[in-house]
Amino acid sequence: MVNLKESSKETEKEIMKFLKTKLGEKDYKKLVRINNTKLYRFISKYVELCNPDKVFVCTDSPEDIQYIRKTAVRNGEEKELSIDGHTIHFDGYYDQARDKKNTKFLLPKGVNLGSHINRIDKDEGLKEIHTILKNIMQGNELYVRFFCLGPKNSEFSILTVQLTDSSYVAHNEDLLYRSGYEEFKRLGDSDEFLKFVHSQGELENGVSKNIDKRRIYIDTQEEIVYSVNTQYGGNTIGLKKLAMRLAINRASKEGWLTEHMFILGVHGPKGRITYLTGAFPSLCGKTSTAMIEGETIVGDDIAYLRKKGETIHAVNVEKGVFGIIQGVNSIDDPVLWKTLHKPGEIIFSNVLVTQEKDVYWIGKNENIPERGINHSGEWTPGKKDAEGNEITPSHRNARFTVNLNLLENMDQRIDDPDGVEVRGIIYGGRDSDTWVPVEESFDWVHGIITKGASLESETTAATLGEIGIRKLNPMSNLDFLSISLGKYIENNLNFGITLKNPPLIFSVNYFLKSRSGIFLNDKADKRVWLKWMELRSHKEVEAIKTPTGLIPKYRDLKRLFKETLDKDYPKEDYIKQFTLRIPENLAKIDRVMDIYRTNVPDVPKILFEVLEEQKQRLNKARIKYGSYISPEKFSSNKEE
Ligand code: SPV
Ligand code: MN
């Protein structure tokens, strides 16, 4: 086997000879137009190990990209649907979400990144994964693809190479990422690129058969991620959450941030566009906020943030959306709805396909079809799985992949190599009983600690396992951390602390319920919260100071509800939504402090101080006003 570390001329010659034979003249030529011996080593090592029958090197040319698309349909990984350009892909019944249990960091013996980060000894893990990969692609074709994470020609961006035997994965990445072959040609003989090796493994009825050997192993030292015996995008699309883990590690070393954030252009008065980023755990409204009517989208999932002078700038790592389709409907999501119903390249996954080759998903405002094909095979209502659970028409984590340029609300600055200036950062989770719908923090440190690092959410179908359990999910990034949580929080604190005007930090809660369990807000109300945050970031509205932060004044929301939604906003609604719930807030702080105290030994001490101060403010307010305090009680505490 070729050793990645070897560099003698002799070996290089051997590598080139091997590649020439294995790739064939045409693809070999495409590869060597990129002059990079590190790249050759990597590719030859895994071509030799995985031993595909054929290797296709994909350049940025339309013909090459077309080849991948066509292959996905020809080999059955995708099937064409009734609308031109639309295809459907199914993942296995037990392969519908990110597999947290089998996603592990390859770490040297004795190195531990904390209890929240899954690890395996590097030697042991490498041995295991290389054994699984041996000859795994025999009889199949391997696709080599080059991409650029972030805009081209930008200091934010990172180059990547993906090896995969799945044309679905290769096709998906084409819609989601900027092509990088030409960028690689400019890179020279550098090893500054991320590497991904994926194999769906042996297939049975078109889906990965050996899911008991599903593994996602991450090597942050070599910047390689291995993913095998799985097809679900979150486990296989190397450039998405796998690259994110590598990028978090790089960012930590270099002093910038990789975040699980959308970037949204909020349209303020007089044509002004203000950029806000938002971190929400999966399935908590991140994509629907990013695509919201009336505003423009830069990105919906992953952002790189860097300091530029006295400000923070962000770029979208991606150029497309791998979004959750459940609940998308013509009323709440008009822009997306339109896109999903017109010709254009869209990959649906794990939805229901009808006899007419149309798609149906849970929450689509149409009648449920009487039959169809879904991730369980032939489906009729009431069908049960092997465990006796009823199978829904589409999976709750069913997705669509679309290039942002198919959406009419794509922001013009998506490819700006300098990124966009971030004026506000939003943290939001699935919280039925504690946080008010929208609130600004007192300052950067208060925001990072009481909002970002205190973000809790109920678990969802985006990962395998039980749903609806309240868990701490700092910055909604916990699943993707490749550094210790304490270090990550410290990086976040340091990032904004020295800036004269750091972005404001907000929390939102779309899921607040009344005591009787009724949602206190409509889905559309988030449009108003965004407008309020936009104005706050320009100091154009006042706010009311409470023990937990700064909340909107009734009169501003009333105006914004009218202007944005043409809706009346009764004072009673405001009072219910913005009542400060002291017992719930105190209980939350205790839960959060307890986790940090017991599980995160390296968390900066300031976290406890800031949370302790918040507790004291809450206790004082309780003595003065009682346990549930109407915002009107605080309304004389003006904060400009
Ligand atoms: C998420 O779950 O946060 C996603 C989809 O954006 S996945 O690629 O599965 O991470
Ligand atoms: Mn995500």
XYZ file of C-alpha atoms in Angstrom, residues 201-445:
245
model
C -20.610 -0.388 0.642
C -22.459 -3.412 -0.620
C -25.990 -2.601 -1.746
C -29.156 -4.650 -1.329
C -32.246 -3.342 -3.129
C -30.295 -0.179 -3.795
C -29.451 0.626 -0.181
C -26.408 0.058 2.026
C -26.629 -3.492 3.299
C -24.030 -3.631 6.043
C -25.262 -0.857 8.277
C -23.956 -2.724 11.296
C -20.576 -1.711 9.876
C -21.595 1.897 9.299
C -18.663 4.059 10.377
C -17.826 7.737 10.145
C -14.273 8.294 11.370
C -12.673 11.701 11.489
C -8.935 12.296 11.484
C -8.330 15.961 12.275
C -4.536 15.584 12.102
C -4.486 14.320 8.514
C -7.715 16.214 7.698
C -9.354 13.076 6.319
C -12.865 11.786 7.007
C -13.907 8.218 6.220
C -17.563 7.278 5.840
C -18.696 3.744 4.997
C -21.799 1.569 4.695
C -24.185 4.500 4.743
C -25.983 6.700 2.253
C -27.845 9.330 4.314
C -26.500 12.737 3.295
C -25.569 13.906 6.778
C -23.255 10.887 7.048
C -21.953 10.847 3.495
C -21.850 14.285 1.913
C -18.298 14.855 3.009
C -18.388 18.569 2.523
C -21.298 19.088 4.874
C -21.062 18.034 8.498
C -17.881 16.001 8.023
C -15.932 18.948 6.630
C -17.486 21.118 9.304
C -15.774 19.085 11.995
C -12.412 19.497 10.282
C -13.043 23.199 9.772
C -13.896 23.746 13.445
C -10.507 22.317 14.299
C -8.716 24.488 11.739
C -10.600 27.598 12.791
C -9.667 27.000 16.397
C -5.994 26.915 15.493
C -6.216 29.979 13.258
C -8.497 32.230 15.321
C -11.721 32.275 13.351
C -15.041 30.408 13.748
C -16.916 27.650 11.932
C -20.553 27.799 12.967
C -23.806 25.899 12.407
C -25.457 29.084 11.181
C -27.611 30.495 8.452
C -26.776 33.897 6.988
C -29.743 36.073 6.167
C -30.044 39.491 4.580
C -32.804 41.266 6.497
C -34.298 44.139 4.539
C -34.617 47.213 6.705
C -35.877 50.739 6.053
C -34.867 52.577 2.880
C -33.536 49.552 1.048
C -30.932 48.759 3.702
C -29.835 45.111 3.968
C -28.520 43.967 7.339
C -26.948 40.549 7.680
C -27.805 38.343 10.627
C -26.582 34.827 11.280
C -28.544 32.247 13.219
C -27.660 28.998 14.946
C -30.471 26.547 15.577
C -30.231 22.803 16.185
C -31.435 20.654 13.271
C -35.191 20.710 12.683
C -35.794 23.837 14.762
C -36.602 26.369 12.061
C -33.153 27.301 10.771
C -33.818 26.723 7.078
C -37.323 28.190 7.219
C -35.934 31.345 8.828
C -33.160 31.565 6.249
C -35.707 31.282 3.435
C -38.248 33.585 4.930
C -40.450 35.652 2.669
C -39.382 39.242 2.225
C -35.690 38.723 3.034
C -32.753 37.328 1.063
C -30.771 34.192 1.828
C -26.991 33.873 1.798
C -26.894 30.443 3.444
C -28.967 28.114 5.595
C -26.572 25.805 7.434
C -22.851 26.466 7.788
C -20.916 29.729 8.027
C -17.264 30.654 8.378
C -16.768 33.818 10.410
C -13.677 35.997 10.405
C -12.764 39.320 11.896
C -12.206 42.142 9.423
C -10.964 45.239 11.170
C -13.504 46.051 13.834
C -16.247 43.890 12.358
C -17.140 40.250 11.836
C -17.737 38.924 8.348
C -19.326 35.645 7.321
C -19.491 33.513 4.203
C -21.754 30.641 3.318
C -19.611 27.537 3.038
C -22.185 26.106 0.649
C -24.183 27.318 -2.344
C -27.213 25.096 -1.957
C -29.642 23.709 0.573
C -30.006 20.170 1.886
C -33.203 21.039 3.665
C -35.866 19.278 5.663
C -39.034 18.993 3.653
C -41.499 18.007 6.357
C -43.963 20.784 6.980
C -43.070 22.792 3.880
C -46.375 24.193 2.620
C -47.682 26.783 0.198
C -48.806 29.188 2.934
C -45.803 29.305 5.263
C -43.071 28.750 2.670
C -44.223 30.436 -0.546
C -40.747 30.922 -2.016
C -39.571 27.394 -1.448
C -42.924 25.969 -2.492
C -42.648 27.656 -5.850
C -39.128 26.354 -6.396
C -40.080 22.799 -5.438
C -42.828 22.799 -8.045
C -41.020 24.101 -11.066
C -38.530 22.443 -13.418
C -34.922 22.575 -12.248
C -32.416 20.318 -10.622
C -33.766 19.081 -7.299
C -32.968 15.836 -5.503
C -35.663 14.676 -3.117
C -34.783 12.030 -0.576
C -37.016 9.780 1.496
C -40.321 11.349 0.497
C -43.311 9.394 -0.872
C -43.471 8.961 -4.650
C -46.901 8.448 -6.201
C -47.806 6.430 -9.296
C -47.802 9.682 -11.256
C -44.207 10.217 -10.084
C -45.166 13.169 -7.943
C -43.865 13.564 -4.417
C -45.684 13.850 -1.125
C -44.283 14.665 2.286
C -45.732 15.057 5.767
C -47.197 18.522 6.141
C -47.593 19.184 2.411
C -50.982 20.829 2.159
C -52.459 18.193 -0.143
C -54.368 14.983 0.463
C -52.277 12.009 1.575
C -51.927 9.649 -1.399
C -53.496 6.223 -1.052
C -50.350 4.473 -2.091
C -46.834 5.091 -3.229
C -43.189 4.158 -2.801
C -41.186 5.470 0.111
C -38.074 4.569 2.103
C -39.832 1.395 3.276
C -40.760 0.244 -0.259
C -44.411 -0.041 -1.373
C -46.433 2.043 1.048
C -50.102 2.330 1.963
C -51.496 4.206 4.980
C -51.201 2.225 8.205
C -48.171 0.200 7.059
C -46.055 -0.936 9.996
C -42.350 -1.646 10.259
C -40.663 -4.728 11.745
C -40.914 -3.183 15.219
C -44.647 -2.564 14.836
C -44.300 1.206 14.425
C -46.487 2.925 11.886
C -44.522 4.138 8.876
C -45.247 7.740 7.936
C -45.620 8.518 4.207
C -42.329 10.406 4.179
C -39.560 10.174 6.773
C -39.535 13.047 9.243
C -35.958 13.777 8.178
C -36.782 13.581 4.443
C -34.914 16.243 2.506
C -34.564 18.152 -0.716
C -31.332 19.356 -2.284
C -31.397 22.480 -4.363
C -28.904 25.018 -5.618
C -29.700 28.413 -4.097
C -29.742 29.960 -7.538
C -33.075 28.247 -8.159
C -34.610 30.360 -5.403
C -35.907 33.813 -6.168
C -34.741 35.124 -2.782
C -31.033 34.340 -3.103
C -28.975 37.252 -1.796
C -26.784 39.008 -4.352
C -23.705 38.844 -2.140
C -23.576 35.081 -1.768
C -20.280 34.822 -3.658
C -18.642 37.934 -2.225
C -15.089 36.807 -1.373
C -15.091 39.241 1.587
C -18.306 37.791 2.970
C -20.969 39.997 4.495
C -20.722 42.016 7.675
C -22.600 40.340 10.523
C -24.617 42.812 12.630
C -26.445 40.255 14.738
C -26.172 36.638 15.812
C -29.275 34.663 16.753
C -29.474 31.531 18.904
C -32.691 29.534 18.933
C -33.820 26.122 20.106
C -36.921 24.056 20.707
C -37.993 25.409 24.076
C -41.611 25.087 25.110
C -41.521 26.877 28.442
C -38.618 29.223 29.188
C -37.250 31.813 26.794
C -39.318 34.713 25.464
C -39.825 34.839 21.653
C -37.019 37.319 21.055
C -34.463 38.961 23.318
C -31.155 40.769 22.977
C -28.288 40.115 25.319
C -26.612 42.893 27.304
C -23.280 42.436 25.520
C -21.076 39.910 23.692
C -20.028 37.905 26.748
